[in-house]
CSV table of N, CA and C in Angstrom, one decimal:
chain,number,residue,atom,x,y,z
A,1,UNK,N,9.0,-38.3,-2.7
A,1,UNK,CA,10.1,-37.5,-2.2
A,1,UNK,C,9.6,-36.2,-1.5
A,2,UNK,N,8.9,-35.3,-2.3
A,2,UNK,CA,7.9,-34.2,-1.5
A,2,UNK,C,7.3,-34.6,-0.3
A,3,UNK,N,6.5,-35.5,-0.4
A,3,UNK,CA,6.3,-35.5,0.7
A,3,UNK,C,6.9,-35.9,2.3
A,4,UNK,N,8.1,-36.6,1.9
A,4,UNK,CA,8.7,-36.9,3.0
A,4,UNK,C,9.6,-35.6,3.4
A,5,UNK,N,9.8,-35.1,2.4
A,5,UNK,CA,10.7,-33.6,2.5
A,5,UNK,C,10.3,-32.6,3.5
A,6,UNK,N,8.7,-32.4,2.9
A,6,UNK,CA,8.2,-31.6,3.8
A,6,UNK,C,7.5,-31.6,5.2
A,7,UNK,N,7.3,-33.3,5.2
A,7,UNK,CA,7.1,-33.6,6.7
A,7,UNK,C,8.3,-33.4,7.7
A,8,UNK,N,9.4,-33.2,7.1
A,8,UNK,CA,10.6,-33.3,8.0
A,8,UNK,C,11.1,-31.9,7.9
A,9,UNK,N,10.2,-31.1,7.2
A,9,UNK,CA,10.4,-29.7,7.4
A,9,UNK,C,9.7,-29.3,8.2
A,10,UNK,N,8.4,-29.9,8.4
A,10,UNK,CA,7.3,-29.0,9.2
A,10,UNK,C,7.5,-29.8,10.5
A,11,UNK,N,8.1,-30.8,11.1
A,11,UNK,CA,9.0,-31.2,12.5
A,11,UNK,C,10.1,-30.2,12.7
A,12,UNK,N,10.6,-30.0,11.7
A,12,UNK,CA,12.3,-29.0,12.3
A,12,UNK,C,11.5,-27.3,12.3
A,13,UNK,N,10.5,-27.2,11.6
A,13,UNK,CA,9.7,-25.6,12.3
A,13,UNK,C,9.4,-26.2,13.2
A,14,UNK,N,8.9,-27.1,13.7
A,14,UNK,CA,8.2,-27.0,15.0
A,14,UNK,C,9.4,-27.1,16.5
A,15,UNK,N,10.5,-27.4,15.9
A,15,UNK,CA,11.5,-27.6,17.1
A,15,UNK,C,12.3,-26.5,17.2
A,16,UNK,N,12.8,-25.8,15.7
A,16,UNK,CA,12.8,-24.5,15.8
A,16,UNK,C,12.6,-23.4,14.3
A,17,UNK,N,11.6,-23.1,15.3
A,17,UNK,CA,10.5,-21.9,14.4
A,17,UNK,C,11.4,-20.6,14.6
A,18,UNK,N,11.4,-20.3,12.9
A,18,UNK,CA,12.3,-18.9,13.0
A,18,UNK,C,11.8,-17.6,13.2
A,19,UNK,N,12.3,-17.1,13.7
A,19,UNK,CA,11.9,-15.3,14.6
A,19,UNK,C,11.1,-14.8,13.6
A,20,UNK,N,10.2,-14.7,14.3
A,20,UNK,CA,9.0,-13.6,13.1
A,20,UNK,C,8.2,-14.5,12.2
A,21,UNK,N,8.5,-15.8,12.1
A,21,UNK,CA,7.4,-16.3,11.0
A,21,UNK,C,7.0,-17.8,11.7
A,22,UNK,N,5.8,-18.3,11.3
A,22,UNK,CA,5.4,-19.6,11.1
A,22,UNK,C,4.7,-19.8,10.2
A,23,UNK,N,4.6,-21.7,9.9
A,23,UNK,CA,4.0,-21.8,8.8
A,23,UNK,C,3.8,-23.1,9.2
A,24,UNK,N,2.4,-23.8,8.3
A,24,UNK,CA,2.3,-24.7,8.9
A,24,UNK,C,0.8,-25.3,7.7
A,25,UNK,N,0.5,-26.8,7.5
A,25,UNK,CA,-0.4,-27.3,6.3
A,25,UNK,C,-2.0,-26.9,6.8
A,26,UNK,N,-2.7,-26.1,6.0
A,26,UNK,CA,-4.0,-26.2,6.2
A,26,UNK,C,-4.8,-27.0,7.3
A,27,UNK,N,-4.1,-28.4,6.1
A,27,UNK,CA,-5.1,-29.4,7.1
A,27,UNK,C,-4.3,-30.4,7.0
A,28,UNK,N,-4.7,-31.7,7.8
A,28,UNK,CA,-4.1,-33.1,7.5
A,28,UNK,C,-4.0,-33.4,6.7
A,29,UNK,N,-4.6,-33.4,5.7
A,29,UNK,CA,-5.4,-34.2,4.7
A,29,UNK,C,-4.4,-33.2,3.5
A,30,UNK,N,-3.8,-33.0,3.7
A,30,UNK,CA,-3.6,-31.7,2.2
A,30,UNK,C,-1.8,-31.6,2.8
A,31,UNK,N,-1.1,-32.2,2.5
A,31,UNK,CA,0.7,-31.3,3.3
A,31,UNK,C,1.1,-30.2,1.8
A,32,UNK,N,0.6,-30.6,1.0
A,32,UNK,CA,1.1,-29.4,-0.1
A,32,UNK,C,0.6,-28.2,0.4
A,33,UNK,N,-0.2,-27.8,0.6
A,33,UNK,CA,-0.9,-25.9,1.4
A,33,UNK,C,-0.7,-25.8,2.2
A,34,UNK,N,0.0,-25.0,2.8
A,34,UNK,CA,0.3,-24.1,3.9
A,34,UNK,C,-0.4,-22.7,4.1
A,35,UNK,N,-0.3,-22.7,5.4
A,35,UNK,CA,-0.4,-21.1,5.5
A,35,UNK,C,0.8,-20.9,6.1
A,36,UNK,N,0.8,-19.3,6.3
A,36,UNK,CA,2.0,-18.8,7.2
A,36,UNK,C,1.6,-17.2,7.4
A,37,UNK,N,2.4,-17.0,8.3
A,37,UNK,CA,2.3,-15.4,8.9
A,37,UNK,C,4.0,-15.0,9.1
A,38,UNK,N,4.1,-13.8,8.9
A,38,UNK,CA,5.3,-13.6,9.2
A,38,UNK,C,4.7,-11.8,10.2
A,39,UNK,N,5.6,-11.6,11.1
A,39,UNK,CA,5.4,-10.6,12.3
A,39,UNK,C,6.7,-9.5,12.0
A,40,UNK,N,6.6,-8.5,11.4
A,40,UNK,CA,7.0,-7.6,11.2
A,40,UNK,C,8.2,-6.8,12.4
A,41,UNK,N,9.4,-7.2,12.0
A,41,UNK,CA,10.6,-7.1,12.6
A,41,UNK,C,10.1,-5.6,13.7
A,42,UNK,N,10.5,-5.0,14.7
A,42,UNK,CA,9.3,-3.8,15.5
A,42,UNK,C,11.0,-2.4,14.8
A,43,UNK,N,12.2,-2.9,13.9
A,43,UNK,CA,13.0,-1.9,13.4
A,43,UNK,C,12.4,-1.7,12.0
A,44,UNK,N,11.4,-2.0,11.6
A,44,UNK,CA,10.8,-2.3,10.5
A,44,UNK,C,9.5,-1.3,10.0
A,45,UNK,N,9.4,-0.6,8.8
A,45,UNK,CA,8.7,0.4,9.2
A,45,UNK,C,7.1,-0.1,9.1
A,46,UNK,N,7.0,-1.9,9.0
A,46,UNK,CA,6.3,-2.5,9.0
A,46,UNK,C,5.5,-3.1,10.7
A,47,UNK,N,6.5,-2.6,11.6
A,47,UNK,CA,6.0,-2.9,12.7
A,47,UNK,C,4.5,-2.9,13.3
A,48,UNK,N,4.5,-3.4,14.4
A,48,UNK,CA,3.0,-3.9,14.3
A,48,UNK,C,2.1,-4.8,14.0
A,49,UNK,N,2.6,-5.1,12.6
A,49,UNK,CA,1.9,-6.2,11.4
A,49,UNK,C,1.9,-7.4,11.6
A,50,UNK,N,1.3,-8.1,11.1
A,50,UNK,CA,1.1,-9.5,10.9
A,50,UNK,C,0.4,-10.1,9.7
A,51,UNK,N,1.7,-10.4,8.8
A,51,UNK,CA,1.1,-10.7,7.9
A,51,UNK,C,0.8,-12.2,7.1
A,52,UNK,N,-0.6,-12.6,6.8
A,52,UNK,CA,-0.8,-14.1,6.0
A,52,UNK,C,-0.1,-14.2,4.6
A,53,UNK,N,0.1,-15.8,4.9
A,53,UNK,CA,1.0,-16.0,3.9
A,53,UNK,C,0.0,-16.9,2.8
A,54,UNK,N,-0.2,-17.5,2.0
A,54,UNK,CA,-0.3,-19.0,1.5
A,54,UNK,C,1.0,-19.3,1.1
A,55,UNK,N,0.8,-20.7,1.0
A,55,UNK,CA,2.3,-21.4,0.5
A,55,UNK,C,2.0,-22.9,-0.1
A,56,UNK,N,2.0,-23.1,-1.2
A,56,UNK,CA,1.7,-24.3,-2.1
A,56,UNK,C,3.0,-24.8,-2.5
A,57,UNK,N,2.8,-26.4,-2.3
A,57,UNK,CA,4.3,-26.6,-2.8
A,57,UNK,C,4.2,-27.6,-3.7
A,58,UNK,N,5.1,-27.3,-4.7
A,58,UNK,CA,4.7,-28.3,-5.8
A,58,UNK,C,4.8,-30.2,-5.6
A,59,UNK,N,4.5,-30.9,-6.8
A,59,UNK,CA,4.8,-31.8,-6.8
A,59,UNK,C,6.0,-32.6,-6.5
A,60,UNK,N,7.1,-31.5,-7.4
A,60,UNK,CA,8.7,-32.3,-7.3
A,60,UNK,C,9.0,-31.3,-6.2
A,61,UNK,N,8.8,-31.0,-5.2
A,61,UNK,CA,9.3,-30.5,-4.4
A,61,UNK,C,10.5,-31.1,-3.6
A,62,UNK,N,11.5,-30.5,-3.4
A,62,UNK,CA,12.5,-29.4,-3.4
A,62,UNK,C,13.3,-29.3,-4.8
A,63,UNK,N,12.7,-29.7,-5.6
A,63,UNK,CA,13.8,-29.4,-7.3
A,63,UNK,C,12.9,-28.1,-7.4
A,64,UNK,N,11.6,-27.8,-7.3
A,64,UNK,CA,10.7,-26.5,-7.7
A,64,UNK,C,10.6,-26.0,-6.1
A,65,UNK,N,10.6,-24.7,-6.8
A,65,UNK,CA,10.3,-23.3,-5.5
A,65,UNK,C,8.9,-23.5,-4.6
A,66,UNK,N,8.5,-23.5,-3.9
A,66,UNK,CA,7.1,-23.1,-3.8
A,66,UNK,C,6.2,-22.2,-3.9
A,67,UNK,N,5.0,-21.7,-4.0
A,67,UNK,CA,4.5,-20.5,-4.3
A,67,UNK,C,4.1,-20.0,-3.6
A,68,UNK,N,4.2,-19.0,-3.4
A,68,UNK,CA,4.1,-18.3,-1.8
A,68,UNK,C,3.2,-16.5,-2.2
A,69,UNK,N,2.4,-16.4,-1.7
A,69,UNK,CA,1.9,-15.0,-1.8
A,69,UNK,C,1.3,-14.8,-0.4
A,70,UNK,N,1.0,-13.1,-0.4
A,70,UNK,CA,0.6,-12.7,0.8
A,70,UNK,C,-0.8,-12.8,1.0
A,71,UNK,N,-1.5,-13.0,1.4
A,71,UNK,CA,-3.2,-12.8,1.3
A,71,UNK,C,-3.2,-11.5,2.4
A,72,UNK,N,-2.5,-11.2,3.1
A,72,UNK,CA,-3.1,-9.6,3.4
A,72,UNK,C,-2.1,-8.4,2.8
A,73,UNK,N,-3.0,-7.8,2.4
A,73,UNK,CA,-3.1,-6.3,1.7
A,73,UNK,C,-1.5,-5.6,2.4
A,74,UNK,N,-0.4,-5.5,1.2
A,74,UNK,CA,0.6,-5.0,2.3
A,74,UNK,C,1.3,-3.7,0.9
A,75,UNK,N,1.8,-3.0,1.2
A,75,UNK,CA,2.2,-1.5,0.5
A,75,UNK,C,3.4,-1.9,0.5
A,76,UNK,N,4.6,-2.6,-0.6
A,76,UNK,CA,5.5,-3.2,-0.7
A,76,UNK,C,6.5,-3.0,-2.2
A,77,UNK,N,7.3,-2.6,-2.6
A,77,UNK,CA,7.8,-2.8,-3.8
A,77,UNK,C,7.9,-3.7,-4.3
A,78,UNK,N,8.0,-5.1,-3.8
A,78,UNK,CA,8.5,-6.3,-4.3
A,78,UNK,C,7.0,-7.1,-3.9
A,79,UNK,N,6.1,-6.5,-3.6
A,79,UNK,CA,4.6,-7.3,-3.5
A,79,UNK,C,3.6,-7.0,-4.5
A,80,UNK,N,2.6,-7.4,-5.5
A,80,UNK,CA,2.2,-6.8,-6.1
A,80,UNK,C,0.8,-7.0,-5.8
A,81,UNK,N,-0.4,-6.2,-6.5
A,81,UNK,CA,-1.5,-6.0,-6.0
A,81,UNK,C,-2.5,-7.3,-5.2
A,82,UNK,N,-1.5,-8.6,-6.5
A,82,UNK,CA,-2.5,-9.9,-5.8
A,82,UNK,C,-1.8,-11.1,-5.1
A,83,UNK,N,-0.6,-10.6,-4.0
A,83,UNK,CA,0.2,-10.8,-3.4
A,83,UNK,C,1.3,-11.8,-4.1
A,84,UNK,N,1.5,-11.7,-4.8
A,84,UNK,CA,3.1,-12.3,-5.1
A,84,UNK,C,3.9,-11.4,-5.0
A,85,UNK,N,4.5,-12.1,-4.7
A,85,UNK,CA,6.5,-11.7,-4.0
A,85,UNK,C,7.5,-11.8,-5.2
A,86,UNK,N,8.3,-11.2,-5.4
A,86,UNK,CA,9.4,-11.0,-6.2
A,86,UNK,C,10.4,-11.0,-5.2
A,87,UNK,N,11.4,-11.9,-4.9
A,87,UNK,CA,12.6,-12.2,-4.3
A,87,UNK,C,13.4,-13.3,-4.9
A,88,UNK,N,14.4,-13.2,-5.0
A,88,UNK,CA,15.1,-13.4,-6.0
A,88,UNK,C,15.7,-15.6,-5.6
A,89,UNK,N,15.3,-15.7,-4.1
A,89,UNK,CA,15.6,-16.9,-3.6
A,89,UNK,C,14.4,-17.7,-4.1
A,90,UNK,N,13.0,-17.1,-4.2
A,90,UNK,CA,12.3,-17.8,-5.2
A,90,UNK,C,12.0,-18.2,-6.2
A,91,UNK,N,12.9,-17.7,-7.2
A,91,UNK,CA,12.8,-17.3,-8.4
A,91,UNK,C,13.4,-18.9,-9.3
A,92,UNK,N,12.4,-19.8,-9.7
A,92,UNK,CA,12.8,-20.9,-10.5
A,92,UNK,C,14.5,-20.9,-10.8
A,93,UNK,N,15.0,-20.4,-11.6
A,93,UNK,CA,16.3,-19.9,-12.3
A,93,UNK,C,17.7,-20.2,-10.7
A,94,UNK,N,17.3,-19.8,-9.6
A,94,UNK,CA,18.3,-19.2,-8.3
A,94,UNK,C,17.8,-20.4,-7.4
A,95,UNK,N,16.5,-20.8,-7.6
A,95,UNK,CA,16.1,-21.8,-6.5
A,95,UNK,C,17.0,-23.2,-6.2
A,96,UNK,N,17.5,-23.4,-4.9
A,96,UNK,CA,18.4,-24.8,-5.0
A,96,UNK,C,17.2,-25.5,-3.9
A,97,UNK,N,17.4,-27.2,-4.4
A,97,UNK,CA,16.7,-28.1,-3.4
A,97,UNK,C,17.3,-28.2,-2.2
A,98,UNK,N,18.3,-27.5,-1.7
A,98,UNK,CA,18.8,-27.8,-0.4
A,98,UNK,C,17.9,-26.3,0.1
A,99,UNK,N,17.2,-25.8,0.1
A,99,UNK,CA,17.0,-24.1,0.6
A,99,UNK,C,15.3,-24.9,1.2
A,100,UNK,N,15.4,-24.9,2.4
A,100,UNK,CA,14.3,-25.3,3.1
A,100,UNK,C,12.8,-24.0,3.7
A,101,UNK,N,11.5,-24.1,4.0
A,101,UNK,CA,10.9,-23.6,3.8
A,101,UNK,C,11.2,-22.1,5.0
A,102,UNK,N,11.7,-23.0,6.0
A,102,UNK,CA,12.5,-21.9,7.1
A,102,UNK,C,12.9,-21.1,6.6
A,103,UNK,N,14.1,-21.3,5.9
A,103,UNK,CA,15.1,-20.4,4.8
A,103,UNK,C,14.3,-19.5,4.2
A,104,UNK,N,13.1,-19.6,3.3
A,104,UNK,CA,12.6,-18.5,2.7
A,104,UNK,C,11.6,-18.2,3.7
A,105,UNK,N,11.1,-18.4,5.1
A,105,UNK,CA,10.8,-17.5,5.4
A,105,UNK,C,11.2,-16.6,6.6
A,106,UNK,N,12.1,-17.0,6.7
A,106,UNK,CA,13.8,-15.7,7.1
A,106,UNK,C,13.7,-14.6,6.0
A,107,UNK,N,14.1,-15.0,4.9
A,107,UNK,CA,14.1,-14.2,3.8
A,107,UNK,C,12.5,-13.0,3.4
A,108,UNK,N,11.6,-13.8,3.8
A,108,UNK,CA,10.3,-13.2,3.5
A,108,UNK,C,10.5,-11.8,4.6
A,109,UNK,N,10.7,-12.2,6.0
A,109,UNK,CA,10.9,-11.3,7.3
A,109,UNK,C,11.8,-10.3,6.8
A,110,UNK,N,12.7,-10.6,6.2
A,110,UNK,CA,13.9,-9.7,6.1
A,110,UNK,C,13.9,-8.7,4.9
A,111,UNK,N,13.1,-9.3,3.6
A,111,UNK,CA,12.0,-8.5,2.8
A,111,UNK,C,11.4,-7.2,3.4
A,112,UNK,N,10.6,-7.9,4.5
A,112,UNK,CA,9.8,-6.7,5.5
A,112,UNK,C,10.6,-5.9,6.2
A,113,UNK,N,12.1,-6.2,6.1
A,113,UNK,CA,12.9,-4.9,6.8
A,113,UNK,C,13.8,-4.3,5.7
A,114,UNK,N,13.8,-4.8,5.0
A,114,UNK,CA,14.9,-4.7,3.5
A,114,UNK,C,14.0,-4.5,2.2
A,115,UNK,N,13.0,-3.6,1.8
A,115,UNK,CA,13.0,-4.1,0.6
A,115,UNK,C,14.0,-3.9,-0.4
A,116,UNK,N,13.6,-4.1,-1.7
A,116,UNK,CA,14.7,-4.1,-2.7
A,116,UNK,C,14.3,-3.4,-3.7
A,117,UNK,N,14.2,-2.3,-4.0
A,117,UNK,CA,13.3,-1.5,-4.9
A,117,UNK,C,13.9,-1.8,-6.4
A,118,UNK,N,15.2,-2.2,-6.5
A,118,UNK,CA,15.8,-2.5,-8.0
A,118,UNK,C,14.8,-3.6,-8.5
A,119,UNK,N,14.6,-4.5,-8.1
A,119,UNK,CA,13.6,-5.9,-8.3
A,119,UNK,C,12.3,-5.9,-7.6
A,120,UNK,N,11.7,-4.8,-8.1
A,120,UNK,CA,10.6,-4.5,-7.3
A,120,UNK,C,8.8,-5.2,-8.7
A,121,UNK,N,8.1,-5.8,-8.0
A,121,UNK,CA,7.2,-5.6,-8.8
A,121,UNK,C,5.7,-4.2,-8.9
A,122,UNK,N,6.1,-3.8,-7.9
A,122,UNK,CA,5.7,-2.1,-7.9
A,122,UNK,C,6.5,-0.9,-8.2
A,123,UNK,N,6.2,-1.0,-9.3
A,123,UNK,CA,7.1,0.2,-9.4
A,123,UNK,C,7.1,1.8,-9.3
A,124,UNK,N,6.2,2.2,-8.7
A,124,UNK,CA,5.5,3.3,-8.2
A,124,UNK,C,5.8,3.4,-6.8
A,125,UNK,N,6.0,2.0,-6.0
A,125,UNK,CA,5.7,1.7,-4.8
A,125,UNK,C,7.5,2.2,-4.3
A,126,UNK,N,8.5,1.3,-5.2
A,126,UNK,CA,9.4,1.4,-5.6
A,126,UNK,C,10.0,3.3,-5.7
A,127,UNK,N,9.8,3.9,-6.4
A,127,UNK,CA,10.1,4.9,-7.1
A,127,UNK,C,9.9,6.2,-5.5
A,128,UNK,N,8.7,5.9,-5.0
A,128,UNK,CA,8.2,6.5,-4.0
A,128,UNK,C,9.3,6.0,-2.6
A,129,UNK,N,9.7,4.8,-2.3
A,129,UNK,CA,10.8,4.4,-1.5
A,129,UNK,C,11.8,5.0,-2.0
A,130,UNK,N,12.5,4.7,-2.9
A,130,UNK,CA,13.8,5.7,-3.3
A,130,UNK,C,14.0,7.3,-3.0
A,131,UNK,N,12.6,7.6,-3.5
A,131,UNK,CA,12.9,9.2,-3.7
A,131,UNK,C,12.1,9.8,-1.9
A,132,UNK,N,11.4,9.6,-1.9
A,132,UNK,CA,10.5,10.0,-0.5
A,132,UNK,C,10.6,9.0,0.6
A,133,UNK,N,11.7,8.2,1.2
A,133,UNK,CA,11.2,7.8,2.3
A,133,UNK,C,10.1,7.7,3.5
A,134,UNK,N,10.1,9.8,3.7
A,134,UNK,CA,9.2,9.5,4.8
A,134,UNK,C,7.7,9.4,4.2
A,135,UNK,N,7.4,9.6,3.2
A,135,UNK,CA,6.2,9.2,2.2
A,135,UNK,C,5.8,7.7,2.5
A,136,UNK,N,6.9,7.4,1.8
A,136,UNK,CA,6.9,5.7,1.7
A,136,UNK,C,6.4,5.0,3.7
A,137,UNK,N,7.3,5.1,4.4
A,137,UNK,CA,7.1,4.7,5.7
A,137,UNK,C,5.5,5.3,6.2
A,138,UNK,N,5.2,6.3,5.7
A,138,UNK,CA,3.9,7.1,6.2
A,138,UNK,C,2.6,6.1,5.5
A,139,UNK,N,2.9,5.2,4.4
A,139,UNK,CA,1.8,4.8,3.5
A,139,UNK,C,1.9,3.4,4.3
A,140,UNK,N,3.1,2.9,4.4
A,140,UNK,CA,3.0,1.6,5.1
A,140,UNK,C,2.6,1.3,6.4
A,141,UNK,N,2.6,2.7,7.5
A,141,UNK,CA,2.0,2.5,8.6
A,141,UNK,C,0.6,2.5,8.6
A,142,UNK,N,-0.1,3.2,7.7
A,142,UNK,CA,-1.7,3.7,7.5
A,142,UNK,C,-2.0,2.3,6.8
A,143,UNK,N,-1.1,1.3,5.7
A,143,UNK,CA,-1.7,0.2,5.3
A,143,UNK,C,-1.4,-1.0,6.0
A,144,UNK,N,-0.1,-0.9,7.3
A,144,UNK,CA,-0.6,-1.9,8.9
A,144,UNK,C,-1.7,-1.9,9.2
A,145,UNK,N,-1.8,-0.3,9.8
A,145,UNK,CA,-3.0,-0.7,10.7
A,145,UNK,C,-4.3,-0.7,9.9
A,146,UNK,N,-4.5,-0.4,8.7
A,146,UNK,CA,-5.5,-0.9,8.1
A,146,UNK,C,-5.7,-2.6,7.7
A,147,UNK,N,-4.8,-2.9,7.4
A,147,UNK,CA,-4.9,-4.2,6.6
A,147,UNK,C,-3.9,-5.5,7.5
A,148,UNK,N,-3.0,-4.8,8.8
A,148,UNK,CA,-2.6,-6.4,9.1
A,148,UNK,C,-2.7,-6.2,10.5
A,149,UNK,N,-3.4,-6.1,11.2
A,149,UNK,CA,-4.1,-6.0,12.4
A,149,UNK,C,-3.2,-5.3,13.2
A,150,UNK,N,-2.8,-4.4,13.4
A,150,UNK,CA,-1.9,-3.7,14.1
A,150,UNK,C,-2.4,-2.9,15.5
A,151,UNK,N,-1.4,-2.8,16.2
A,151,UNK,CA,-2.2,-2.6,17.5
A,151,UNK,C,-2.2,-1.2,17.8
């Protein structure tokens, strides 16, 4: 069932791939790993960026979420130091098998324009967005163009 799931997901990204992200399997040989990038909305104080994804998808896939972290270095509330994401569409408990890999990575993009500092796994990162915005936006431009190739 996974596998046919996801082959017919990674046909409908390729017919249509959603604004700001793709994703797509390592290799032939492997359809469970993905990578992906998502491109940082330019209203976003993330603009510039481009950021790597991994994306592992389980066995029973679409009953289980997939796991998704960032492999580049991003200054985030809801990111933590060894890129996992806290968003609440991924979360075992909220995950439905109709929610396709497109869908969370809309969600991932919109993360990068929205964080959520109530459900944050940084909480310093968090605390610093709430109270200091222009702090916050000032750390995340200096950790673009450091860490996600920004122009």
């Amino acid at each position: 069932m996974a596998l046919r799931r996801i082959q017919k997901e990674l046909v409908d990204l390729a017919k249509n791939p959603p604004l700001n992200a793709s994703a797509q399997p390592v290799s032939d040989d492997d359809i469970l790993h993905w990578k992906g990038a998502l491109t940082a909305p330019d209203t976003s104080a993330y603009k510039g960026g481009t950021f790597q994804l991994t994306i592992e998808f389980p066995p029973d896939y679409p009953f289980k979420p997939p796991s998704i972290k960032f492999t580049t270095k991003i200054y985030h509330p809801n990111v933590d130091d060894d890129g996992t994401i806290c968003i609440g569409l991924l979360k075992t408990e909220v995950w439905k098998p109709s929610t396709k890999i497109a869908d969370v990575l809309i969600a991932l993009v919109d993360l990068l324009q929205n964080p959520v500092p109530e459900d944050a796994l940084q909480s310093s990162i968090a605390q610093v967005y709430n109270s200091d915005r222009p702090v916050f936006e000032k750390t995340v431009r200096e950790w673009v163009k450091k860490y996600a190739n920004s122009k």
